Coordinates of C-alpha atoms and ligand atoms in Angstrom, one line a residue:
M1 CA 65.8 82.5 67.6
L2 CA 64.6 79.0 66.9
K3 CA 61.8 79.4 69.5
T4 CA 60.7 82.7 67.8
L5 CA 60.7 81.0 64.4
F6 CA 58.8 78.1 65.9
S7 CA 56.1 80.4 67.4
I8 CA 55.7 82.3 64.0
G9 CA 55.4 78.9 62.3
L10 CA 52.8 77.8 64.8
W11 CA 50.7 80.9 64.3
A12 CA 51.0 80.6 60.5
L13 CA 49.8 76.9 60.8
L14 CA 46.9 77.9 63.0
G15 CA 46.0 80.8 60.6
W16 CA 46.1 78.4 57.6
L17 CA 44.0 75.7 59.4
C18 CA 41.5 78.4 60.4
G19 CA 41.6 79.9 56.9
T20 CA 40.7 76.6 55.2
W21 CA 37.9 76.1 57.7
L22 CA 36.5 79.6 58.2
G23 CA 37.8 81.5 55.2
P24 CA 41.1 83.2 54.3
N25 CA 40.2 86.5 56.1
T26 CA 39.8 84.8 59.4
G27 CA 43.0 82.8 58.9
W28 CA 45.0 86.0 58.1
G29 CA 43.3 87.7 61.1
L30 CA 44.4 84.9 63.4
F31 CA 48.0 85.0 62.1
A32 CA 48.1 88.8 62.5
F33 CA 46.7 88.5 66.0
G34 CA 49.4 85.9 66.8
L35 CA 52.2 88.1 65.5
T36 CA 50.8 91.1 67.5
A37 CA 50.6 89.0 70.7
M38 CA 54.2 87.9 70.1
I39 CA 55.3 91.6 69.6
L40 CA 53.5 92.7 72.8
V41 CA 55.0 89.8 74.9
S42 CA 58.4 90.7 73.5
G43 CA 57.9 94.4 74.4
L44 CA 56.9 93.4 77.9
Q45 CA 60.0 91.3 78.3
L46 CA 62.2 94.1 76.9
S47 CA 60.7 96.6 79.4
R48 CA 61.5 94.1 82.3
I49 CA 65.0 93.8 81.0
S50 CA 65.5 97.6 80.7
K51 CA 64.2 97.9 84.3
W52 CA 66.8 95.2 85.4
V53 CA 69.6 97.0 83.6
K54 CA 69.1 100.0 85.9
N55 CA 69.7 97.7 88.9
I56 CA 72.2 95.4 87.4
D57 CA 73.4 94.0 90.7
A58 CA 70.1 92.1 91.1
P59 CA 69.5 88.7 89.3
P60 CA 67.9 89.2 85.9
P61 CA 64.1 88.8 85.6
P62 CA 62.9 85.2 85.1
S63 CA 61.0 84.0 82.1
V64 CA 61.9 86.6 79.5
G65 CA 61.6 84.2 76.7
P66 CA 64.5 84.1 74.2
W67 CA 66.4 86.7 76.4
D68 CA 66.9 84.1 79.1
E69 CA 69.8 82.6 77.1
V70 CA 71.4 86.1 76.5
L71 CA 71.0 87.4 80.1
A72 CA 72.1 84.3 82.0
P73 CA 75.8 84.4 80.8
I74 CA 75.9 88.2 81.1
Y75 CA 74.8 87.9 84.7
R76 CA 77.3 85.1 85.4
K77 CA 80.1 87.2 84.0
L78 CA 78.9 90.3 85.9
R79 CA 78.9 88.3 89.1
K80 CA 82.4 86.9 88.5
N81 CA 83.7 90.4 87.8
R82 CA 82.1 91.8 90.9
Q83 CA 83.7 89.0 93.0
D84 CA 87.1 89.8 91.4
I85 CA 86.7 93.5 92.1
D86 CA 85.7 92.8 95.7
L87 CA 88.8 90.6 96.2
L88 CA 90.9 93.2 94.5
N89 CA 89.5 95.9 96.8
K90 CA 90.1 93.7 99.8
N91 CA 93.7 93.2 98.8
V92 CA 94.2 96.9 98.1
N93 CA 92.6 97.8 101.5
G94 CA 94.9 95.2 103.2
I95 CA 98.0 96.7 101.5
M96 CA 96.9 100.2 102.5
L97 CA 96.3 99.2 106.1
A98 CA 99.7 97.5 106.2
A99 CA 101.2 100.7 104.7
E100 CA 99.4 102.7 107.4
A101 CA 100.7 100.4 110.1
L102 CA 104.3 100.7 109.0
P103 CA 106.5 102.1 111.7
D104 CA 108.3 104.0 109.0
G105 CA 106.8 106.9 107.0
A106 CA 106.0 106.1 103.3
I107 CA 105.4 108.8 100.7
T108 CA 104.8 108.2 97.0
L109 CA 105.6 110.8 94.3
N110 CA 104.8 111.0 90.6
A111 CA 107.3 111.7 87.8
A112 CA 107.2 115.5 88.7
M113 CA 108.0 114.7 92.3
Q114 CA 104.6 115.7 93.4
L115 CA 102.9 114.0 96.4
T116 CA 100.4 111.3 95.5
W117 CA 100.0 109.5 98.8
C118 CA 101.5 109.2 102.2
N119 CA 100.9 107.2 105.3
Q120 CA 100.1 108.5 108.8
T121 CA 103.6 108.1 110.1
A122 CA 105.0 110.2 107.2
S123 CA 102.4 112.9 108.0
E124 CA 103.6 112.9 111.6
H125 CA 107.3 113.0 110.6
I126 CA 107.1 115.8 108.1
G127 CA 103.9 117.5 109.2
L128 CA 102.1 116.6 106.0
N129 CA 98.4 116.9 105.3
L130 CA 97.4 114.5 102.5
E131 CA 94.2 116.4 101.7
T132 CA 95.9 119.7 101.2
D133 CA 99.4 118.7 100.1
R134 CA 98.4 116.1 97.5
G135 CA 99.7 117.3 94.1
H136 CA 102.3 119.7 95.6
S137 CA 106.0 119.3 94.9
I138 CA 107.9 117.5 97.6
F139 CA 110.4 120.3 97.5
N140 CA 107.8 122.8 98.7
I141 CA 106.8 120.4 101.5
L142 CA 110.2 119.2 102.7
R143 CA 112.1 122.4 102.5
A144 CA 115.5 121.2 103.9
P145 CA 118.3 122.2 101.6
E146 CA 120.1 118.8 102.3
F147 CA 117.0 117.1 101.0
A148 CA 116.9 119.2 97.8
R149 CA 120.5 118.3 97.2
Y150 CA 119.9 114.6 97.9
A151 CA 116.7 114.4 95.7
R152 CA 118.5 116.0 92.7
Q153 CA 121.1 113.1 92.6
R154 CA 120.7 110.6 89.9
T155 CA 120.8 107.6 92.2
W156 CA 120.1 107.2 95.9
P157 CA 122.3 104.4 97.2
S158 CA 122.0 105.5 100.8
P159 CA 119.6 107.6 102.9
V160 CA 120.2 111.2 104.0
L161 CA 119.9 112.4 107.6
L162 CA 117.7 115.5 108.0
H163 CA 117.0 117.5 111.1
V164 CA 113.5 118.9 110.8
Q165 CA 111.4 121.0 113.1
N166 CA 108.0 119.6 113.6
D167 CA 105.4 121.2 116.0
D168 CA 108.2 122.8 118.0
R169 CA 109.9 119.5 118.3
A170 CA 113.3 118.9 116.6
I171 CA 113.4 115.4 115.1
S172 CA 116.1 113.6 113.2
L173 CA 114.9 111.8 110.1
L174 CA 116.6 109.3 107.9
V175 CA 115.1 109.7 104.5
Q176 CA 115.6 107.2 101.6
L177 CA 114.4 107.9 98.1
T178 CA 113.7 105.0 95.8
P179 CA 112.4 104.9 92.2
Y180 CA 109.7 102.4 91.4
S181 CA 107.4 101.4 88.6
L182 CA 107.6 103.9 85.7
D183 CA 108.8 107.3 86.9
Q184 CA 107.3 106.9 90.3
F185 CA 109.2 107.6 93.5
L186 CA 108.9 106.2 97.0
I187 CA 110.3 108.1 100.1
V188 CA 110.8 106.2 103.3
T189 CA 111.3 108.2 106.4
R190 CA 112.6 106.9 109.8
D191 CA 112.6 108.8 113.1
V192 CA 116.1 108.3 114.5
T193 CA 115.9 111.0 117.2
Q194 CA 116.2 108.5 120.0
V195 CA 119.0 106.6 118.2
E196 CA 120.9 109.8 117.8
K197 CA 120.4 110.8 121.4
L198 CA 121.6 107.4 122.5
E199 CA 124.6 107.7 120.3
T200 CA 125.4 111.1 121.8
T201 CA 124.9 109.8 125.3
R202 CA 127.2 106.9 124.5
Q203 CA 129.9 109.2 123.2
D204 CA 129.5 111.5 126.1
F205 CA 129.7 108.6 128.5
I206 CA 132.9 107.3 127.0
A207 CA 134.4 110.8 127.1
N208 CA 133.3 111.2 130.7
V209 CA 134.7 107.8 131.8
S210 CA 138.0 108.5 130.1
H211 CA 138.2 111.9 131.7
E212 CA 137.3 110.6 135.1
L213 CA 139.9 107.9 135.0
R214 CA 142.5 110.1 133.3
T215 CA 142.8 112.5 136.3
P216 CA 143.8 109.9 139.0
L217 CA 145.8 108.0 136.4
T218 CA 147.8 111.2 135.6
V219 CA 148.4 111.8 139.3
L220 CA 149.4 108.2 139.9
S221 CA 151.8 108.0 137.0
G222 CA 153.3 111.4 137.9
F223 CA 154.2 110.1 141.4
L224 CA 155.5 106.9 139.9
E225 CA 157.7 108.8 137.4
T226 CA 159.1 111.0 140.2
L227 CA 159.9 108.0 142.3
H228 CA 161.5 106.2 139.4
D229 CA 163.7 109.1 138.4
M230 CA 164.9 109.9 141.9
P231 CA 168.1 108.3 143.1
A232 CA 167.4 105.6 145.7
G233 CA 167.3 106.8 149.2
S234 CA 166.8 110.5 148.3
L235 CA 163.4 110.7 149.9
S236 CA 162.8 110.8 153.7
P237 CA 160.6 108.0 155.1
E238 CA 157.9 110.6 155.8
Q239 CA 158.0 111.9 152.2
E240 CA 157.9 108.3 150.9
S241 CA 154.9 107.3 153.0
R242 CA 153.1 110.6 152.0
Y243 CA 153.7 109.8 148.3
L244 CA 152.5 106.2 148.7
E245 CA 149.4 107.5 150.6
L246 CA 148.5 109.9 147.8
M247 CA 149.1 107.1 145.2
L248 CA 146.9 104.7 147.1
E249 CA 144.2 107.4 147.3
Q250 CA 144.1 107.7 143.5
A251 CA 144.1 104.0 143.0
H252 CA 141.2 103.7 145.4
L253 CA 139.3 106.4 143.4
M254 CA 139.8 104.5 140.2
Q255 CA 138.7 101.3 141.9
A256 CA 135.6 103.1 143.1
I257 CA 134.8 104.5 139.7
V258 CA 135.1 101.1 138.1
A259 CA 133.0 99.4 140.8
D260 CA 130.3 102.1 140.4
L261 CA 130.3 101.7 136.7
L262 CA 129.9 97.9 137.0
T263 CA 127.0 98.4 139.5
L264 CA 125.3 100.9 137.1
S265 CA 125.7 98.6 134.1
T266 CA 124.3 95.6 136.1
L267 CA 121.4 97.7 137.2
E268 CA 120.7 98.9 133.7
S269 CA 120.8 95.4 132.2
S270 CA 118.8 93.6 134.9
P271 CA 115.0 93.7 135.0
A272 CA 113.0 95.3 137.8
A273 CA 113.5 93.5 141.0
S274 CA 110.7 91.7 142.8
G275 CA 113.1 90.3 145.4
T276 CA 112.5 89.1 148.9
T277 CA 111.5 90.7 152.2
V278 CA 114.3 93.1 153.2
N279 CA 114.6 94.4 156.7
M280 CA 115.4 98.0 155.9
A281 CA 115.9 99.0 159.5
D282 CA 118.9 96.5 159.6
L283 CA 120.3 97.9 156.4
I284 CA 120.0 101.5 157.7
C285 CA 121.6 100.6 161.0
T286 CA 124.6 99.0 159.2
A287 CA 124.9 102.1 157.0
L288 CA 124.8 104.3 160.1
T289 CA 127.6 102.4 161.8
Q290 CA 129.8 102.8 158.7
G291 CA 128.6 106.5 158.4
R292 CA 129.7 107.3 161.9
V293 CA 133.2 105.9 161.2
L294 CA 133.3 108.1 158.0
S295 CA 132.1 111.1 159.9
G296 CA 134.8 110.6 162.6
G297 CA 132.5 112.2 165.2
Q298 CA 132.1 115.4 163.3
H299 CA 128.4 115.2 162.9
V300 CA 125.3 114.8 165.0
F301 CA 123.1 111.9 163.9
I302 CA 119.4 111.7 164.6
E303 CA 117.6 108.4 163.9
N304 CA 113.9 108.0 163.4
I305 CA 113.6 104.4 162.2
N306 CA 110.5 102.2 162.1
Q307 CA 111.9 98.8 163.1
D308 CA 108.9 96.8 161.9
L309 CA 108.6 98.2 158.4
C310 CA 110.1 96.0 155.7
I311 CA 109.8 96.0 151.9
T312 CA 110.2 93.5 149.1
G313 CA 113.2 94.1 147.0
M314 CA 116.8 93.3 146.3
E315 CA 118.9 93.6 149.5
S316 CA 122.2 94.4 147.8
E317 CA 120.7 97.2 145.6
L318 CA 118.8 98.7 148.6
A319 CA 122.0 98.6 150.8
S320 CA 123.9 100.6 148.1
A321 CA 121.1 103.2 147.8
V322 CA 120.7 103.6 151.6
S323 CA 124.5 104.0 152.1
N324 CA 124.9 106.4 149.0
L325 CA 122.4 108.9 150.4
L326 CA 123.9 108.7 153.9
T327 CA 127.6 109.0 152.8
N328 CA 126.6 112.0 150.6
A329 CA 125.0 113.7 153.6
I330 CA 128.2 113.2 155.6
R331 CA 130.5 114.3 152.8
Y332 CA 128.6 117.4 151.9
T333 CA 127.8 118.6 155.5
P334 CA 130.5 120.6 157.4
K335 CA 131.6 119.8 160.9
D336 CA 128.9 119.9 163.6
G337 CA 126.1 119.6 161.0
I338 CA 123.0 117.5 161.8
I339 CA 122.1 114.4 159.8
T340 CA 118.6 113.0 160.3
V341 CA 118.0 109.5 159.0
S342 CA 114.3 108.4 158.8
W343 CA 112.5 105.2 157.8
Y344 CA 108.8 105.4 158.1
L345 CA 105.3 104.7 156.8
T346 CA 103.7 107.7 155.1
E347 CA 100.0 108.6 155.5
N348 CA 99.1 107.0 152.2
G349 CA 100.8 103.7 153.0
N350 CA 104.1 104.3 151.2
A351 CA 107.4 103.5 152.8
C352 CA 109.9 106.4 152.9
Y353 CA 113.7 106.4 153.5
S354 CA 115.0 109.9 153.9
V355 CA 118.3 111.5 154.8
Q356 CA 118.2 115.2 155.8
D357 CA 121.3 117.2 156.4
T358 CA 122.2 120.8 157.3
G359 CA 125.1 120.8 154.8
I360 CA 126.1 122.9 151.9
G361 CA 122.9 122.4 150.0
I362 CA 122.4 122.5 146.2
A363 CA 121.3 125.5 144.0
S364 CA 117.9 124.9 142.4
Q365 CA 119.3 124.8 138.8
D366 CA 121.6 121.9 139.7
I367 CA 119.0 119.7 141.3
P368 CA 117.4 118.2 138.1
R369 CA 120.9 117.2 136.9
L370 CA 122.2 115.5 140.0
T371 CA 121.2 112.0 138.9
E372 CA 123.1 112.3 135.6
R373 CA 126.2 110.2 135.6
F374 CA 129.3 112.1 136.6
Y375 CA 127.4 115.3 137.3
R376 CA 128.9 117.1 140.3
V377 CA 128.1 120.5 141.6
D378 CA 131.5 121.0 143.0
R379 CA 134.0 118.8 141.3
G380 CA 136.8 119.5 143.7
R381 CA 134.8 118.7 146.8
S382 CA 133.4 115.5 145.3
R383 CA 136.9 114.3 144.4
A384 CA 138.5 115.4 147.6
T385 CA 135.9 113.2 149.5
G386 CA 136.4 110.2 147.2
G387 CA 133.2 110.8 145.2
T388 CA 132.8 109.1 141.8
G389 CA 129.9 111.2 140.6
L390 CA 127.9 108.0 140.1
G391 CA 126.2 107.6 143.5
L392 CA 123.0 109.3 142.8
A393 CA 122.7 107.8 139.3
I394 CA 123.0 104.4 141.0
T395 CA 120.4 105.4 143.7
K396 CA 118.0 106.6 141.0
H397 CA 118.3 103.2 139.2
V398 CA 117.8 101.3 142.4
A399 CA 114.7 103.4 143.1
M400 CA 113.3 102.7 139.6
H401 CA 114.0 99.0 140.0
H402 CA 111.8 99.0 143.1
N403 CA 109.0 101.2 141.5
A404 CA 110.1 103.8 143.9
E405 CA 110.8 107.5 143.5
L406 CA 113.9 109.5 144.4
T407 CA 113.0 113.0 145.4
I408 CA 115.5 115.8 146.2
Q409 CA 114.7 119.0 148.1
S410 CA 117.5 121.4 148.8
R411 CA 118.4 125.0 149.4
Y412 CA 121.8 126.3 148.7
G413 CA 123.7 126.9 151.9
A414 CA 120.9 125.5 154.0
G415 CA 120.9 121.7 153.6
S416 CA 119.2 118.9 151.6
L417 CA 116.6 116.3 152.0
F418 CA 116.9 113.2 149.8
S419 CA 114.1 110.6 150.0
I420 CA 113.2 107.3 148.3
I421 CA 109.5 106.7 148.4
F422 CA 108.5 103.0 147.9
P423 CA 105.0 102.2 146.8
A424 CA 102.5 100.7 149.3
S425 CA 102.5 97.5 147.2
R426 CA 106.1 96.8 148.3
T427 CA 105.7 97.4 152.0
V428 CA 105.6 94.5 154.5
S429 CA 104.9 95.1 158.2
Q430 CA 106.2 92.7 160.6
Ligands
ADP501 P1 129.5 112.1 144.2 O1 130.3 110.9 144.2 O2 130.2 113.3 143.5 O3 129.0 112.5 145.5 P2 126.7 111.6 143.6 O4 126.1 111.1 142.4 O5 126.5 110.9 144.8 O6 128.3 111.8 143.2 O7 126.2 113.1 143.8 C1 126.3 114.0 142.7 C2 126.5 115.4 143.2 O8 125.3 115.8 143.9 C3 127.6 115.6 144.1 O9 128.8 115.8 143.5 C4 127.2 116.8 144.9 O10 127.6 117.9 144.2 C5 125.7 116.7 145.0 N1 125.2 116.2 146.2 C6 124.8 114.9 146.5 N2 124.4 114.8 147.8 C7 124.5 116.0 148.3 C8 124.2 116.5 149.6 N3 123.6 115.7 150.6 N4 124.4 117.8 149.8 C9 124.9 118.6 148.9 N5 125.2 118.2 147.6 C10 125.0 116.9 147.3

């Protein structure tokens, strides 16, 4: 403003000086010329400013006279605001990325319980599509009646468990509703399918163990009660020894179950074995010696063993797997059956331990379940031969510990072939 007044004053002074020298008309003319020039310059500056306004992100034009003082603070403020907005955007983006990375699903709803936002995990849990479902009521999206009942409560102190069907997959979801801000709601979803499965497995396992131990325990206590209630000396020595034999049998069965359970739990809690070089031929020969005793000369054994092939692993685990497959073959093969035990290098460099028998075989529908704990095709036969129903579960774990694969081929009534195939990386040739 001062500058403008000073310029007008300067032109007025020049006009007056010129007027006293060349006459008043020339003086007024010069003054008018000065004012016109000032207006033109000012118009030019305004047009540069209006151009800048259209591209306000760029610095303001330089030398725009009195406008310099106005534009500089505006531009400074604009720049500061822009930096604040950038920072805010960065923070919001960070929060959104964190919300997307959450292992739990997150869904936000407005006061009318309509979907406003959800993360990727929630989309997967409930089968949501944010683009098409935004603005729709959550009751139309999540149609489980338990959820409707839960959402209509006044408070939500604990989550609700929902079983939903998503892409032909049944999943169990723990859903927690929480109010936030003013009439906004947050739904957190957690996939607990695996946890539920584990819990069921745990309960089944406890039930199975109790059941398995209860049978021999009932037999044992039955005999003990009979002996206790009988007057002394009323049993013949043969009867007494028969009773004791049967009791011992049951006690051994319980011992075997507990020992197998401990082996399984050790296998499950220990990491995969790297181990040392194990001479498998020696292990197999030891198992065969014990197997022949168990067979009592009732079976024909064929051996096909590569004496130079060793593997790296845990000797005690491998010994148990080797003997499990062999004793099964003996127990499930009738008299005069043939049992072929092989240990060899396959064409692709893997090492294979296999036990083939001409025994009772297994129906195809039972094969996938054989490695489940306590699964037996014929409960009676397994018990009668001292089986615990845990042998193949242990063998499968041993195989897994050695990055090996347990394969089962069998035909009902024709015999079975059980193999453990160790990867080439574990083989050692002597
Ligand atoms: P078990 O102690 O009952 O033998 P396993 O886990 O070793 O337990 O085996 C599970 C079931 O698999 C057995 O009960 C039996 O029905 C079946 N099975 C295992 N090996 C053989 C085999 N060589 N021939 C036929 N059936 C077998």
